[in-house]
Amino acid sequence: MTNNLNFDSSKQSEGSFIRQNLETNIQPLVKSIVQRLKIEATPAYSRLNDYELRKIVEGALQQTCRWVEDGPAARIELDLQDGLSERLKLGFTVKDFVSTTGIIEDECKKFCRKLFQSDPALTDRAVHKIGFIYVNVNLIETRLAMKYRQDTSKNTISKK
């Protein structure tokens, strides 16, 4: 794992610094998340092959890195809508999303602890940022999934 822990706030924001280091070291994180998803995720995700899981995880981590950098300005809901809608059409459920995001959040936090271990304050802030992001992700995914289900059932009723 390579990291450049010479954080200089005059050169870049802390979010940018965390993002840069996460992206530079992302492959071991992808691997650990895919392994956990194969064992712990709901059947909807565990039935996917390694390539499909890897693509989902890589996309989620790239998005997470952008949210870390954007901080409070992150547009989490807007970013989640398309992918979530697509997965709902494929039969994924809120339980599937919460299961997956829980694993991704946990692995990201572990990874940040290891990656930034030489700077405990930075480690704490990175872990806090990840936690904040995933609290929002779970709330938004749940709300959007419920709205999707309501819209789907309204359309079904109106077609009858």
PDB file of C-alpha atoms in Angstrom:
ATOM      1  CA  MET A   1       0.000   0.000   0.000  1.00  0.00           C
ATOM      2  CA  THR A   2       1.487   3.287  -1.021  1.00  0.00           C
ATOM      3  CA  ASN A   3       0.509   6.482   0.642  1.00  0.00           C
ATOM      4  CA  ASN A   4       1.734  10.004   0.583  1.00  0.00           C
ATOM      5  CA  LEU A   5       0.938  11.237   4.068  1.00  0.00           C
ATOM      6  CA  ASN A   6       2.491  14.621   3.696  1.00  0.00           C
ATOM      7  CA  PHE A   7      -0.823  16.413   3.916  1.00  0.00           C
ATOM      8  CA  ASP A   8      -0.418  20.126   3.332  1.00  0.00           C
ATOM      9  CA  SER A   9      -3.641  22.102   3.660  1.00  0.00           C
ATOM     10  CA  SER A  10      -2.172  24.936   1.619  1.00  0.00           C
ATOM     11  CA  LYS A  11      -1.911  22.645  -1.420  1.00  0.00           C
ATOM     12  CA  GLN A  12      -5.193  20.720  -1.318  1.00  0.00           C
ATOM     13  CA  SER A  13      -8.272  20.081   0.776  1.00  0.00           C
ATOM     14  CA  GLU A  14      -8.334  17.222   3.238  1.00  0.00           C
ATOM     15  CA  GLY A  15     -11.117  15.568   1.231  1.00  0.00           C
ATOM     16  CA  SER A  16      -8.982  15.711  -1.924  1.00  0.00           C
ATOM     17  CA  PHE A  17      -6.023  14.265  -0.041  1.00  0.00           C
ATOM     18  CA  ILE A  18      -8.085  11.367   1.328  1.00  0.00           C
ATOM     19  CA  ARG A  19      -9.620  10.725  -2.102  1.00  0.00           C
ATOM     20  CA  GLN A  20      -6.215  10.721  -3.808  1.00  0.00           C
ATOM     21  CA  ASN A  21      -4.802   8.179  -1.355  1.00  0.00           C
ATOM     22  CA  LEU A  22      -7.889   5.955  -1.500  1.00  0.00           C
ATOM     23  CA  GLU A  23      -7.900   5.918  -5.305  1.00  0.00           C
ATOM     24  CA  THR A  24      -4.171   5.190  -5.482  1.00  0.00           C
ATOM     25  CA  ASN A  25      -4.637   2.126  -3.273  1.00  0.00           C
ATOM     26  CA  ILE A  26      -8.103   0.997  -4.347  1.00  0.00           C
ATOM     27  CA  GLN A  27      -7.444  -2.498  -5.759  1.00  0.00           C
ATOM     28  CA  PRO A  28      -6.816  -4.259  -2.407  1.00  0.00           C
ATOM     29  CA  LEU A  29      -9.988  -2.607  -1.100  1.00  0.00           C
ATOM     30  CA  VAL A  30     -11.998  -3.826  -4.108  1.00  0.00           C
ATOM     31  CA  LYS A  31     -10.669  -7.345  -3.573  1.00  0.00           C
ATOM     32  CA  SER A  32     -11.563  -7.458   0.132  1.00  0.00           C
ATOM     33  CA  ILE A  33     -15.073  -6.114  -0.500  1.00  0.00           C
ATOM     34  CA  VAL A  34     -15.753  -8.584  -3.331  1.00  0.00           C
ATOM     35  CA  GLN A  35     -14.621 -11.461  -1.091  1.00  0.00           C
ATOM     36  CA  ARG A  36     -16.945 -10.346   1.701  1.00  0.00           C
ATOM     37  CA  LEU A  37     -19.872  -9.810  -0.661  1.00  0.00           C
ATOM     38  CA  LYS A  38     -19.512 -13.368  -1.960  1.00  0.00           C
ATOM     39  CA  ILE A  39     -19.824 -14.687   1.602  1.00  0.00           C
ATOM     40  CA  GLU A  40     -21.976 -12.198   3.490  1.00  0.00           C
ATOM     41  CA  ALA A  41     -24.208 -10.379   1.024  1.00  0.00           C
ATOM     42  CA  THR A  42     -27.815 -11.211   0.340  1.00  0.00           C
ATOM     43  CA  PRO A  43     -28.508 -13.810  -2.368  1.00  0.00           C
ATOM     44  CA  ALA A  44     -29.148 -11.092  -4.958  1.00  0.00           C
ATOM     45  CA  TYR A  45     -25.502 -10.034  -4.805  1.00  0.00           C
ATOM     46  CA  SER A  46     -23.924 -13.374  -3.978  1.00  0.00           C
ATOM     47  CA  ARG A  47     -25.318 -14.879  -7.203  1.00  0.00           C
ATOM     48  CA  LEU A  48     -23.300 -12.406  -9.293  1.00  0.00           C
ATOM     49  CA  ASN A  49     -19.962 -13.523 -10.698  1.00  0.00           C
ATOM     50  CA  ASP A  50     -16.649 -11.940  -9.666  1.00  0.00           C
ATOM     51  CA  TYR A  51     -16.544  -9.617 -12.673  1.00  0.00           C
ATOM     52  CA  GLU A  52     -20.053  -8.255 -12.018  1.00  0.00           C
ATOM     53  CA  LEU A  53     -19.338  -7.797  -8.315  1.00  0.00           C
ATOM     54  CA  ARG A  54     -16.040  -6.110  -9.073  1.00  0.00           C
ATOM     55  CA  LYS A  55     -17.740  -3.606 -11.413  1.00  0.00           C
ATOM     56  CA  ILE A  56     -20.385  -2.766  -8.787  1.00  0.00           C
ATOM     57  CA  VAL A  57     -17.747  -2.370  -6.071  1.00  0.00           C
ATOM     58  CA  GLU A  58     -15.412  -0.287  -8.252  1.00  0.00           C
ATOM     59  CA  GLY A  59     -18.305   2.010  -9.168  1.00  0.00           C
ATOM     60  CA  ALA A  60     -19.367   2.341  -5.528  1.00  0.00           C
ATOM     61  CA  LEU A  61     -15.817   3.122  -4.419  1.00  0.00           C
ATOM     62  CA  GLN A  62     -15.243   5.679  -7.159  1.00  0.00           C
ATOM     63  CA  GLN A  63     -18.467   7.368  -6.099  1.00  0.00           C
ATOM     64  CA  THR A  64     -17.460   7.175  -2.426  1.00  0.00           C
ATOM     65  CA  CYS A  65     -14.124   8.824  -3.236  1.00  0.00           C
ATOM     66  CA  ARG A  66     -15.928  11.676  -4.995  1.00  0.00           C
ATOM     67  CA  TRP A  67     -18.277  12.124  -2.023  1.00  0.00           C
ATOM     68  CA  VAL A  68     -15.316  12.186   0.391  1.00  0.00           C
ATOM     69  CA  GLU A  69     -13.733  14.942  -1.654  1.00  0.00           C
ATOM     70  CA  ASP A  70     -16.982  16.909  -2.082  1.00  0.00           C
ATOM     71  CA  GLY A  71     -17.809  16.752   1.628  1.00  0.00           C
ATOM     72  CA  PRO A  72     -21.104  18.414   2.574  1.00  0.00           C
ATOM     73  CA  ALA A  73     -21.603  19.513  -1.035  1.00  0.00           C
ATOM     74  CA  ALA A  74     -21.840  15.864  -2.158  1.00  0.00           C
ATOM     75  CA  ARG A  75     -24.958  15.172  -4.189  1.00  0.00           C
ATOM     76  CA  ILE A  76     -25.482  11.677  -2.848  1.00  0.00           C
ATOM     77  CA  GLU A  77     -29.167  11.356  -3.724  1.00  0.00           C
ATOM     78  CA  LEU A  78     -28.737  12.551  -7.283  1.00  0.00           C
ATOM     79  CA  ASP A  79     -25.745  10.249  -7.786  1.00  0.00           C
ATOM     80  CA  LEU A  80     -27.606   7.214  -6.422  1.00  0.00           C
ATOM     81  CA  GLN A  81     -30.846   7.542  -8.383  1.00  0.00           C
ATOM     82  CA  ASP A  82     -29.887   5.973 -11.717  1.00  0.00           C
ATOM     83  CA  GLY A  83     -27.958   3.007 -10.374  1.00  0.00           C
ATOM     84  CA  LEU A  84     -30.541   2.319  -7.705  1.00  0.00           C
ATOM     85  CA  SER A  85     -33.415   2.459 -10.167  1.00  0.00           C
ATOM     86  CA  GLU A  86     -31.602   0.043 -12.466  1.00  0.00           C
ATOM     87  CA  ARG A  87     -30.958  -2.445  -9.651  1.00  0.00           C
ATOM     88  CA  LEU A  88     -34.561  -2.207  -8.408  1.00  0.00           C
ATOM     89  CA  LYS A  89     -35.790  -3.117 -11.895  1.00  0.00           C
ATOM     90  CA  LEU A  90     -33.545  -6.185 -11.689  1.00  0.00           C
ATOM     91  CA  GLY A  91     -35.279  -7.260  -8.471  1.00  0.00           C
ATOM     92  CA  PHE A  92     -32.861  -6.022  -5.819  1.00  0.00           C
ATOM     93  CA  THR A  93     -34.418  -4.945  -2.520  1.00  0.00           C
ATOM     94  CA  VAL A  94     -33.701  -2.459   0.259  1.00  0.00           C
ATOM     95  CA  LYS A  95     -32.275  -5.355   2.270  1.00  0.00           C
ATOM     96  CA  ASP A  96     -29.827  -6.028  -0.580  1.00  0.00           C
ATOM     97  CA  PHE A  97     -28.700  -2.394  -0.643  1.00  0.00           C
ATOM     98  CA  VAL A  98     -28.291  -2.082   3.125  1.00  0.00           C
ATOM     99  CA  SER A  99     -26.367  -5.365   3.263  1.00  0.00           C
ATOM    100  CA  THR A 100     -23.996  -4.243   0.533  1.00  0.00           C
ATOM    101  CA  THR A 101     -23.463  -0.689   1.727  1.00  0.00           C
ATOM    102  CA  GLY A 102     -22.784  -1.981   5.249  1.00  0.00           C
ATOM    103  CA  ILE A 103     -19.984  -4.189   3.939  1.00  0.00           C
ATOM    104  CA  ILE A 104     -18.533  -1.408   1.775  1.00  0.00           C
ATOM    105  CA  GLU A 105     -18.658   1.085   4.659  1.00  0.00           C
ATOM    106  CA  ASP A 106     -16.979  -1.349   7.061  1.00  0.00           C
ATOM    107  CA  GLU A 107     -14.190  -2.223   4.632  1.00  0.00           C
ATOM    108  CA  CYS A 108     -13.607   1.451   3.731  1.00  0.00           C
ATOM    109  CA  LYS A 109     -13.252   2.349   7.405  1.00  0.00           C
ATOM    110  CA  LYS A 110     -10.804  -0.523   8.026  1.00  0.00           C
ATOM    111  CA  PHE A 111      -8.869   0.484   4.944  1.00  0.00           C
ATOM    112  CA  CYS A 112      -8.647   4.146   6.047  1.00  0.00           C
ATOM    113  CA  ARG A 113      -7.406   3.055   9.484  1.00  0.00           C
ATOM    114  CA  LYS A 114      -4.607   1.087   7.862  1.00  0.00           C
ATOM    115  CA  LEU A 115      -3.853   3.615   5.120  1.00  0.00           C
ATOM    116  CA  PHE A 116      -3.633   6.655   7.398  1.00  0.00           C
ATOM    117  CA  GLN A 117      -2.356   4.917  10.552  1.00  0.00           C
ATOM    118  CA  SER A 118       0.610   7.261  10.902  1.00  0.00           C
ATOM    119  CA  ASP A 119      -1.763  10.223  11.372  1.00  0.00           C
ATOM    120  CA  PRO A 120      -4.453   9.337  13.962  1.00  0.00           C
ATOM    121  CA  ALA A 121      -6.301  12.654  13.539  1.00  0.00           C
ATOM    122  CA  LEU A 122      -6.537  12.183   9.770  1.00  0.00           C
ATOM    123  CA  THR A 123      -7.614   8.575  10.311  1.00  0.00           C
ATOM    124  CA  ASP A 124     -10.442   9.697  12.605  1.00  0.00           C
ATOM    125  CA  ARG A 125     -11.636  12.325  10.146  1.00  0.00           C
ATOM    126  CA  ALA A 126     -11.492   9.931   7.177  1.00  0.00           C
ATOM    127  CA  VAL A 127     -13.451   7.275   9.088  1.00  0.00           C
ATOM    128  CA  HIS A 128     -15.966   9.924  10.199  1.00  0.00           C
ATOM    129  CA  LYS A 129     -16.416  11.108   6.594  1.00  0.00           C
ATOM    130  CA  ILE A 130     -17.010   7.528   5.407  1.00  0.00           C
ATOM    131  CA  GLY A 131     -19.512   6.914   8.228  1.00  0.00           C
ATOM    132  CA  PHE A 132     -21.401  10.116   7.459  1.00  0.00           C
ATOM    133  CA  ILE A 133     -21.568   9.258   3.763  1.00  0.00           C
ATOM    134  CA  TYR A 134     -22.941   5.773   4.372  1.00  0.00           C
ATOM    135  CA  VAL A 135     -25.554   6.876   6.906  1.00  0.00           C
ATOM    136  CA  ASN A 136     -26.852   9.125   4.149  1.00  0.00           C
ATOM    137  CA  VAL A 137     -26.524   6.433   1.488  1.00  0.00           C
ATOM    138  CA  ASN A 138     -28.620   3.993   3.536  1.00  0.00           C
ATOM    139  CA  LEU A 139     -31.313   6.570   4.274  1.00  0.00           C
ATOM    140  CA  ILE A 140     -31.488   7.721   0.669  1.00  0.00           C
ATOM    141  CA  GLU A 141     -31.458   4.199  -0.781  1.00  0.00           C
ATOM    142  CA  THR A 142     -34.251   3.146   1.556  1.00  0.00           C
ATOM    143  CA  ARG A 143     -36.377   6.185   0.720  1.00  0.00           C
ATOM    144  CA  LEU A 144     -35.791   5.912  -3.035  1.00  0.00           C
ATOM    145  CA  ALA A 145     -36.522   2.180  -3.018  1.00  0.00           C
ATOM    146  CA  MET A 146     -39.781   2.741  -1.127  1.00  0.00           C
ATOM    147  CA  LYS A 147     -40.766   5.495  -3.569  1.00  0.00           C
ATOM    148  CA  TYR A 148     -39.931   3.214  -6.501  1.00  0.00           C
ATOM    149  CA  ARG A 149     -42.101   0.437  -5.032  1.00  0.00           C
ATOM    150  CA  GLN A 150     -45.004   2.859  -4.504  1.00  0.00           C
ATOM    151  CA  ASP A 151     -44.702   4.176  -8.056  1.00  0.00           C
ATOM    152  CA  THR A 152     -44.535   0.639  -9.422  1.00  0.00           C
ATOM    153  CA  SER A 153     -47.628  -0.459  -7.501  1.00  0.00           C
ATOM    154  CA  LYS A 154     -49.535   2.688  -8.616  1.00  0.00           C
ATOM    155  CA  ASN A 155     -48.658   1.916 -12.231  1.00  0.00           C
ATOM    156  CA  THR A 156     -49.775  -1.693 -11.802  1.00  0.00           C
ATOM    157  CA  ILE A 157     -53.093  -0.623 -10.272  1.00  0.00           C
ATOM    158  CA  SER A 158     -53.750   2.026 -12.933  1.00  0.00           C
ATOM    159  CA  LYS A 159     -53.121  -0.509 -15.733  1.00  0.00           C
ATOM    160  CA  LYS A 160     -55.798  -2.850 -14.368  1.00  0.00           C
TER     161      LYS A 160
END
